[in-house]
Amino acid sequence: MLDLKSFFTDPFWLNKALVHKSYCNEHPGTSSNERLEFLGDSVLSLVISERLFVLFPQAPEGELTTRRSLLVQTGSLYEKAKLLKLNNLLQLSRGEEDTGGRSNIGLLANTFEAILGAMFMDGGLDACRKYLTRVFPDSELLADLQLKDPKSLLQEKSQAAGFGTPLYKLVSSDGPDHARNFVIEAIIDNKPAGTGNGSSKQKAETQAASSALDNLFPD
């Protein structure tokens, strides 16, 4: 496991990235990691885009976009956050703790982005590049990915199976305008097939489609 502290010169930024908004409700005067999450989302997109641009010099824009989307979708960031043990480091309220906040997919993905935002503020883009090269090695970026985006692939498989076109239902949305979290459900054959979280409806729908593919079409 990576030592997160080794990527920071000032521990203030790392500590700030680990403060969930629920913790602030019980500890007046503290501030959450939501602004850092907003920043980290852009840093992640930039660095991964740059690396894909270099690694695939002949790839068209559409392929690069799809590869980036698959790499940085909510489910992927959640898995990276678990590997980094961010769930153990988070500062949560008692209520959030009791309701399973440390295993919440969207919450952990957002924390991963907040870490990046904090790293950018502490050490700039070079620090983020070094970190993301360790977390997302070239071998993962070069992998033979399913280049159809999850929503297109789910629609194709759903229609082939006679279930019709998937629908996407907004279950909930919360958080301030700059750090919204959307929960969306993929509906197939009038039944819930998968759920996704994300900082935009598009990201949440993509994650819901990935979840539905895993549930209904695991092959």
PDB file of C-alpha atoms in Angstrom:
ATOM      1  CA  MET A   1       0.000   0.000   0.000  1.00  0.00           C
ATOM      2  CA  LEU A   2       1.213   3.508  -0.812  1.00  0.00           C
ATOM      3  CA  ASP A   3       2.173   5.779   2.044  1.00  0.00           C
ATOM      4  CA  LEU A   4      -0.005   8.822   1.374  1.00  0.00           C
ATOM      5  CA  LYS A   5       2.018  10.949   3.776  1.00  0.00           C
ATOM      6  CA  SER A   6       5.085  10.574   1.571  1.00  0.00           C
ATOM      7  CA  PHE A   7       3.337  12.528  -1.196  1.00  0.00           C
ATOM      8  CA  PHE A   8       2.706  15.568   1.017  1.00  0.00           C
ATOM      9  CA  THR A   9       5.082  18.161   2.433  1.00  0.00           C
ATOM     10  CA  ASP A  10       2.402  19.753   4.642  1.00  0.00           C
ATOM     11  CA  PRO A  11       0.169  17.279   6.533  1.00  0.00           C
ATOM     12  CA  PHE A  12      -2.490  20.001   6.805  1.00  0.00           C
ATOM     13  CA  TRP A  13      -3.659  19.260   3.258  1.00  0.00           C
ATOM     14  CA  LEU A  14      -3.859  15.496   3.704  1.00  0.00           C
ATOM     15  CA  ASN A  15      -5.790  15.887   6.944  1.00  0.00           C
ATOM     16  CA  LYS A  16      -8.199  18.317   5.316  1.00  0.00           C
ATOM     17  CA  ALA A  17      -8.868  15.912   2.443  1.00  0.00           C
ATOM     18  CA  LEU A  18     -10.055  13.266   4.905  1.00  0.00           C
ATOM     19  CA  VAL A  19     -12.786  15.346   6.589  1.00  0.00           C
ATOM     20  CA  HIS A  20     -16.251  14.339   5.403  1.00  0.00           C
ATOM     21  CA  LYS A  21     -19.004  16.948   5.618  1.00  0.00           C
ATOM     22  CA  SER A  22     -20.866  14.880   8.224  1.00  0.00           C
ATOM     23  CA  TYR A  23     -17.909  15.243  10.601  1.00  0.00           C
ATOM     24  CA  CYS A  24     -18.208  19.029  10.430  1.00  0.00           C
ATOM     25  CA  ASN A  25     -21.771  18.871  11.769  1.00  0.00           C
ATOM     26  CA  GLU A  26     -20.459  17.387  15.025  1.00  0.00           C
ATOM     27  CA  HIS A  27     -17.307  19.518  15.128  1.00  0.00           C
ATOM     28  CA  PRO A  28     -18.174  23.190  14.537  1.00  0.00           C
ATOM     29  CA  GLY A  29     -15.327  25.185  13.072  1.00  0.00           C
ATOM     30  CA  THR A  30     -13.994  22.394  10.878  1.00  0.00           C
ATOM     31  CA  SER A  31     -14.369  22.424   7.094  1.00  0.00           C
ATOM     32  CA  SER A  32     -15.060  19.485   4.807  1.00  0.00           C
ATOM     33  CA  ASN A  33     -13.149  18.097   1.836  1.00  0.00           C
ATOM     34  CA  GLU A  34     -15.833  19.038  -0.696  1.00  0.00           C
ATOM     35  CA  ARG A  35     -13.905  21.937  -2.270  1.00  0.00           C
ATOM     36  CA  LEU A  36     -10.820  19.734  -2.591  1.00  0.00           C
ATOM     37  CA  GLU A  37     -12.988  17.061  -4.222  1.00  0.00           C
ATOM     38  CA  PHE A  38     -14.109  19.615  -6.817  1.00  0.00           C
ATOM     39  CA  LEU A  39     -10.490  20.466  -7.577  1.00  0.00           C
ATOM     40  CA  GLY A  40      -9.305  16.856  -7.551  1.00  0.00           C
ATOM     41  CA  ASP A  41     -11.912  15.819 -10.124  1.00  0.00           C
ATOM     42  CA  SER A  42     -10.355  18.230 -12.634  1.00  0.00           C
ATOM     43  CA  VAL A  43      -6.793  17.224 -11.748  1.00  0.00           C
ATOM     44  CA  LEU A  44      -7.626  13.541 -12.230  1.00  0.00           C
ATOM     45  CA  SER A  45      -9.193  14.175 -15.619  1.00  0.00           C
ATOM     46  CA  LEU A  46      -6.246  16.284 -16.772  1.00  0.00           C
ATOM     47  CA  VAL A  47      -3.496  13.880 -15.702  1.00  0.00           C
ATOM     48  CA  ILE A  48      -5.192  10.751 -17.034  1.00  0.00           C
ATOM     49  CA  SER A  49      -6.006  12.565 -20.293  1.00  0.00           C
ATOM     50  CA  GLU A  50      -2.388  13.650 -20.664  1.00  0.00           C
ATOM     51  CA  ARG A  51      -1.071  10.137 -20.088  1.00  0.00           C
ATOM     52  CA  LEU A  52      -3.547   8.568 -22.522  1.00  0.00           C
ATOM     53  CA  PHE A  53      -2.631  11.204 -25.117  1.00  0.00           C
ATOM     54  CA  VAL A  54       1.019  10.136 -24.864  1.00  0.00           C
ATOM     55  CA  LEU A  55       0.445   6.377 -24.582  1.00  0.00           C
ATOM     56  CA  PHE A  56      -1.961   6.224 -27.562  1.00  0.00           C
ATOM     57  CA  PRO A  57      -0.496   8.647 -30.138  1.00  0.00           C
ATOM     58  CA  GLN A  58      -2.746   7.353 -32.943  1.00  0.00           C
ATOM     59  CA  ALA A  59      -6.004   6.984 -31.006  1.00  0.00           C
ATOM     60  CA  PRO A  60      -8.917   9.239 -32.034  1.00  0.00           C
ATOM     61  CA  GLU A  61     -10.618  11.526 -29.560  1.00  0.00           C
ATOM     62  CA  GLY A  62     -13.560   9.173 -29.029  1.00  0.00           C
ATOM     63  CA  GLU A  63     -11.352   6.276 -27.977  1.00  0.00           C
ATOM     64  CA  LEU A  64      -9.341   8.461 -25.603  1.00  0.00           C
ATOM     65  CA  THR A  65     -12.552   9.772 -24.040  1.00  0.00           C
ATOM     66  CA  THR A  66     -13.936   6.278 -23.538  1.00  0.00           C
ATOM     67  CA  ARG A  67     -10.706   4.998 -22.018  1.00  0.00           C
ATOM     68  CA  ARG A  68     -10.589   7.923 -19.604  1.00  0.00           C
ATOM     69  CA  SER A  69     -14.236   7.434 -18.653  1.00  0.00           C
ATOM     70  CA  LEU A  70     -13.701   3.760 -17.859  1.00  0.00           C
ATOM     71  CA  LEU A  71     -10.585   4.482 -15.802  1.00  0.00           C
ATOM     72  CA  VAL A  72     -12.010   7.280 -13.654  1.00  0.00           C
ATOM     73  CA  GLN A  73     -15.602   6.151 -13.213  1.00  0.00           C
ATOM     74  CA  THR A  74     -16.934   6.066  -9.662  1.00  0.00           C
ATOM     75  CA  GLY A  75     -16.556   2.303  -9.255  1.00  0.00           C
ATOM     76  CA  SER A  76     -12.909   2.419 -10.282  1.00  0.00           C
ATOM     77  CA  LEU A  77     -12.110   5.252  -7.873  1.00  0.00           C
ATOM     78  CA  TYR A  78     -13.936   3.371  -5.114  1.00  0.00           C
ATOM     79  CA  GLU A  79     -11.709   0.339  -5.658  1.00  0.00           C
ATOM     80  CA  LYS A  80      -8.585   2.530  -5.602  1.00  0.00           C
ATOM     81  CA  ALA A  81      -9.784   4.207  -2.407  1.00  0.00           C
ATOM     82  CA  LYS A  82     -10.216   0.804  -0.750  1.00  0.00           C
ATOM     83  CA  LEU A  83      -6.730  -0.298  -1.801  1.00  0.00           C
ATOM     84  CA  LEU A  84      -5.349   2.895  -0.271  1.00  0.00           C
ATOM     85  CA  LYS A  85      -7.351   2.219   2.929  1.00  0.00           C
ATOM     86  CA  LEU A  86      -9.007   5.628   2.715  1.00  0.00           C
ATOM     87  CA  ASN A  87     -12.074   4.116   4.381  1.00  0.00           C
ATOM     88  CA  ASN A  88     -10.015   3.676   7.549  1.00  0.00           C
ATOM     89  CA  LEU A  89      -8.623   7.214   7.455  1.00  0.00           C
ATOM     90  CA  LEU A  90     -11.832   9.161   6.894  1.00  0.00           C
ATOM     91  CA  GLN A  91     -13.235  11.396   9.601  1.00  0.00           C
ATOM     92  CA  LEU A  92     -16.985  10.778   9.706  1.00  0.00           C
ATOM     93  CA  SER A  93     -19.853  11.639  11.993  1.00  0.00           C
ATOM     94  CA  ARG A  94     -21.177   8.917  14.251  1.00  0.00           C
ATOM     95  CA  GLY A  95     -24.363   8.783  12.209  1.00  0.00           C
ATOM     96  CA  GLU A  96     -22.501   8.378   8.913  1.00  0.00           C
ATOM     97  CA  GLU A  97     -20.321   5.730  10.532  1.00  0.00           C
ATOM     98  CA  ASP A  98     -23.338   3.805  11.800  1.00  0.00           C
ATOM     99  CA  THR A  99     -25.036   3.832   8.383  1.00  0.00           C
ATOM    100  CA  GLY A 100     -22.058   2.337   6.551  1.00  0.00           C
ATOM    101  CA  GLY A 101     -20.299   5.475   5.355  1.00  0.00           C
ATOM    102  CA  ARG A 102     -16.924   3.759   5.261  1.00  0.00           C
ATOM    103  CA  SER A 103     -18.174   1.391   2.568  1.00  0.00           C
ATOM    104  CA  ASN A 104     -20.217   3.953   0.607  1.00  0.00           C
ATOM    105  CA  ILE A 105     -19.099   3.821  -3.041  1.00  0.00           C
ATOM    106  CA  GLY A 106     -19.719   7.466  -3.862  1.00  0.00           C
ATOM    107  CA  LEU A 107     -18.259   8.738  -0.601  1.00  0.00           C
ATOM    108  CA  LEU A 108     -14.999   6.858  -1.042  1.00  0.00           C
ATOM    109  CA  ALA A 109     -14.691   7.841  -4.709  1.00  0.00           C
ATOM    110  CA  ASN A 110     -15.179  11.474  -3.696  1.00  0.00           C
ATOM    111  CA  THR A 111     -12.491  11.105  -1.038  1.00  0.00           C
ATOM    112  CA  PHE A 112     -10.068   9.798  -3.645  1.00  0.00           C
ATOM    113  CA  GLU A 113     -10.665  12.981  -5.639  1.00  0.00           C
ATOM    114  CA  ALA A 114     -10.287  15.139  -2.526  1.00  0.00           C
ATOM    115  CA  ILE A 115      -6.862  13.581  -1.892  1.00  0.00           C
ATOM    116  CA  LEU A 116      -5.831  14.640  -5.387  1.00  0.00           C
ATOM    117  CA  GLY A 117      -7.098  18.158  -4.839  1.00  0.00           C
ATOM    118  CA  ALA A 118      -5.127  18.383  -1.605  1.00  0.00           C
ATOM    119  CA  MET A 119      -2.024  17.003  -3.291  1.00  0.00           C
ATOM    120  CA  PHE A 120      -2.303  19.626  -6.021  1.00  0.00           C
ATOM    121  CA  MET A 121      -2.535  22.420  -3.449  1.00  0.00           C
ATOM    122  CA  ASP A 122       0.426  21.009  -1.536  1.00  0.00           C
ATOM    123  CA  GLY A 123       2.815  19.973  -4.315  1.00  0.00           C
ATOM    124  CA  GLY A 124       1.330  21.026  -7.626  1.00  0.00           C
ATOM    125  CA  LEU A 125       0.673  19.003 -10.752  1.00  0.00           C
ATOM    126  CA  ASP A 126       3.998  17.129 -10.683  1.00  0.00           C
ATOM    127  CA  ALA A 127       3.143  15.575  -7.308  1.00  0.00           C
ATOM    128  CA  CYS A 128      -0.238  14.473  -8.671  1.00  0.00           C
ATOM    129  CA  ARG A 129       1.392  12.960 -11.753  1.00  0.00           C
ATOM    130  CA  LYS A 130       3.796  10.906  -9.626  1.00  0.00           C
ATOM    131  CA  TYR A 131       0.989   9.742  -7.365  1.00  0.00           C
ATOM    132  CA  LEU A 132      -1.384   8.782 -10.169  1.00  0.00           C
ATOM    133  CA  THR A 133       1.376   6.937 -12.012  1.00  0.00           C
ATOM    134  CA  ARG A 134       1.677   4.717  -8.941  1.00  0.00           C
ATOM    135  CA  VAL A 135      -2.077   4.315  -8.442  1.00  0.00           C
ATOM    136  CA  PHE A 136      -2.892   3.926 -12.150  1.00  0.00           C
ATOM    137  CA  PRO A 137       0.239   2.309 -13.670  1.00  0.00           C
ATOM    138  CA  ASP A 138       0.783   2.376 -17.420  1.00  0.00           C
ATOM    139  CA  SER A 139      -0.183  -1.299 -17.591  1.00  0.00           C
ATOM    140  CA  GLU A 140      -3.741  -0.386 -16.576  1.00  0.00           C
ATOM    141  CA  LEU A 141      -3.975   2.457 -19.061  1.00  0.00           C
ATOM    142  CA  LEU A 142      -2.645   0.205 -21.828  1.00  0.00           C
ATOM    143  CA  ALA A 143      -4.967  -2.697 -20.997  1.00  0.00           C
ATOM    144  CA  ASP A 144      -7.277  -4.051 -23.671  1.00  0.00           C
ATOM    145  CA  LEU A 145     -10.395  -2.399 -22.304  1.00  0.00           C
ATOM    146  CA  GLN A 146     -13.962  -2.827 -23.476  1.00  0.00           C
ATOM    147  CA  LEU A 147     -14.032   0.420 -25.432  1.00  0.00           C
ATOM    148  CA  LYS A 148     -17.772   0.702 -25.718  1.00  0.00           C
ATOM    149  CA  ASP A 149     -18.931   2.900 -22.897  1.00  0.00           C
ATOM    150  CA  PRO A 150     -21.015   1.030 -20.276  1.00  0.00           C
ATOM    151  CA  LYS A 151     -24.304   2.715 -21.238  1.00  0.00           C
ATOM    152  CA  SER A 152     -23.956   1.808 -24.919  1.00  0.00           C
ATOM    153  CA  LEU A 153     -22.892  -1.732 -24.087  1.00  0.00           C
ATOM    154  CA  LEU A 154     -25.782  -2.184 -21.649  1.00  0.00           C
ATOM    155  CA  GLN A 155     -28.272  -0.944 -24.232  1.00  0.00           C
ATOM    156  CA  GLU A 156     -26.875  -3.329 -26.831  1.00  0.00           C
ATOM    157  CA  LYS A 157     -27.014  -6.335 -24.509  1.00  0.00           C
ATOM    158  CA  SER A 158     -30.412  -5.420 -23.063  1.00  0.00           C
ATOM    159  CA  GLN A 159     -32.015  -5.085 -26.482  1.00  0.00           C
ATOM    160  CA  ALA A 160     -30.397  -8.308 -27.696  1.00  0.00           C
ATOM    161  CA  ALA A 161     -31.873 -10.101 -24.689  1.00  0.00           C
ATOM    162  CA  GLY A 162     -35.339  -8.732 -25.456  1.00  0.00           C
ATOM    163  CA  PHE A 163     -35.483  -6.390 -22.469  1.00  0.00           C
ATOM    164  CA  GLY A 164     -35.721  -3.187 -24.453  1.00  0.00           C
ATOM    165  CA  THR A 165     -33.841   0.053 -23.839  1.00  0.00           C
ATOM    166  CA  PRO A 166     -32.565   0.667 -20.277  1.00  0.00           C
ATOM    167  CA  LEU A 167     -34.013   3.593 -18.347  1.00  0.00           C
ATOM    168  CA  TYR A 168     -32.194   5.667 -15.726  1.00  0.00           C
ATOM    169  CA  LYS A 169     -34.013   6.841 -12.622  1.00  0.00           C
ATOM    170  CA  LEU A 170     -32.692   9.536 -10.290  1.00  0.00           C
ATOM    171  CA  VAL A 171     -32.896   8.126  -6.767  1.00  0.00           C
ATOM    172  CA  SER A 172     -31.392  11.053  -4.869  1.00  0.00           C
ATOM    173  CA  SER A 173     -29.065  14.036  -5.082  1.00  0.00           C
ATOM    174  CA  ASP A 174     -27.448  15.912  -2.239  1.00  0.00           C
ATOM    175  CA  GLY A 175     -24.583  18.220  -1.408  1.00  0.00           C
ATOM    176  CA  PRO A 176     -23.833  21.806  -2.446  1.00  0.00           C
ATOM    177  CA  ASP A 177     -23.862  22.883  -6.083  1.00  0.00           C
ATOM    178  CA  HIS A 178     -20.089  22.554  -6.448  1.00  0.00           C
ATOM    179  CA  ALA A 179     -20.002  19.047  -4.967  1.00  0.00           C
ATOM    180  CA  ARG A 180     -23.262  17.287  -5.768  1.00  0.00           C
ATOM    181  CA  ASN A 181     -23.613  13.547  -5.358  1.00  0.00           C
ATOM    182  CA  PHE A 182     -26.181  11.813  -7.547  1.00  0.00           C
ATOM    183  CA  VAL A 183     -27.547   8.302  -7.049  1.00  0.00           C
ATOM    184  CA  ILE A 184     -29.115   6.787 -10.154  1.00  0.00           C
ATOM    185  CA  GLU A 185     -30.713   3.413 -10.780  1.00  0.00           C
ATOM    186  CA  ALA A 186     -30.622   1.564 -14.095  1.00  0.00           C
ATOM    187  CA  ILE A 187     -34.031   0.037 -14.877  1.00  0.00           C
ATOM    188  CA  ILE A 188     -34.239  -2.930 -17.245  1.00  0.00           C
ATOM    189  CA  ASP A 189     -37.425  -4.829 -18.029  1.00  0.00           C
ATOM    190  CA  ASN A 190     -39.169  -2.617 -15.439  1.00  0.00           C
ATOM    191  CA  LYS A 191     -36.852  -3.878 -12.690  1.00  0.00           C
ATOM    192  CA  PRO A 192     -33.891  -2.230 -10.899  1.00  0.00           C
ATOM    193  CA  ALA A 193     -30.714  -3.677 -12.392  1.00  0.00           C
ATOM    194  CA  GLY A 194     -27.893  -1.579 -10.963  1.00  0.00           C
ATOM    195  CA  THR A 195     -27.136   1.542  -8.956  1.00  0.00           C
ATOM    196  CA  GLY A 196     -24.457   4.173  -9.454  1.00  0.00           C
ATOM    197  CA  ASN A 197     -23.089   7.208  -7.635  1.00  0.00           C
ATOM    198  CA  GLY A 198     -21.300  10.196  -9.108  1.00  0.00           C
ATOM    199  CA  SER A 199     -20.631  13.913  -8.992  1.00  0.00           C
ATOM    200  CA  SER A 200     -22.778  14.337 -12.130  1.00  0.00           C
ATOM    201  CA  LYS A 201     -25.798  12.540 -13.515  1.00  0.00           C
ATOM    202  CA  GLN A 202     -23.683  11.295 -16.413  1.00  0.00           C
ATOM    203  CA  LYS A 203     -21.108   9.736 -14.078  1.00  0.00           C
ATOM    204  CA  ALA A 204     -23.830   8.165 -11.930  1.00  0.00           C
ATOM    205  CA  GLU A 205     -25.590   6.733 -14.991  1.00  0.00           C
ATOM    206  CA  THR A 206     -22.305   5.286 -16.267  1.00  0.00           C
ATOM    207  CA  GLN A 207     -21.692   3.623 -12.911  1.00  0.00           C
ATOM    208  CA  ALA A 208     -25.287   2.330 -12.795  1.00  0.00           C
ATOM    209  CA  ALA A 209     -24.823   0.832 -16.265  1.00  0.00           C
ATOM    210  CA  SER A 210     -21.577  -0.847 -15.169  1.00  0.00           C
ATOM    211  CA  SER A 211     -23.342  -2.279 -12.136  1.00  0.00           C
ATOM    212  CA  ALA A 212     -26.221  -3.562 -14.291  1.00  0.00           C
ATOM    213  CA  LEU A 213     -23.763  -5.200 -16.704  1.00  0.00           C
ATOM    214  CA  ASP A 214     -22.080  -6.988 -13.801  1.00  0.00           C
ATOM    215  CA  ASN A 215     -25.448  -8.111 -12.391  1.00  0.00           C
ATOM    216  CA  LEU A 216     -27.211  -9.188 -15.577  1.00  0.00           C
ATOM    217  CA  PHE A 217     -24.489  -9.893 -18.127  1.00  0.00           C
ATOM    218  CA  PRO A 218     -21.406 -11.001 -16.175  1.00  0.00           C
ATOM    219  CA  ASP A 219     -19.815 -12.626 -19.226  1.00  0.00           C
TER     220      ASP A 219
END
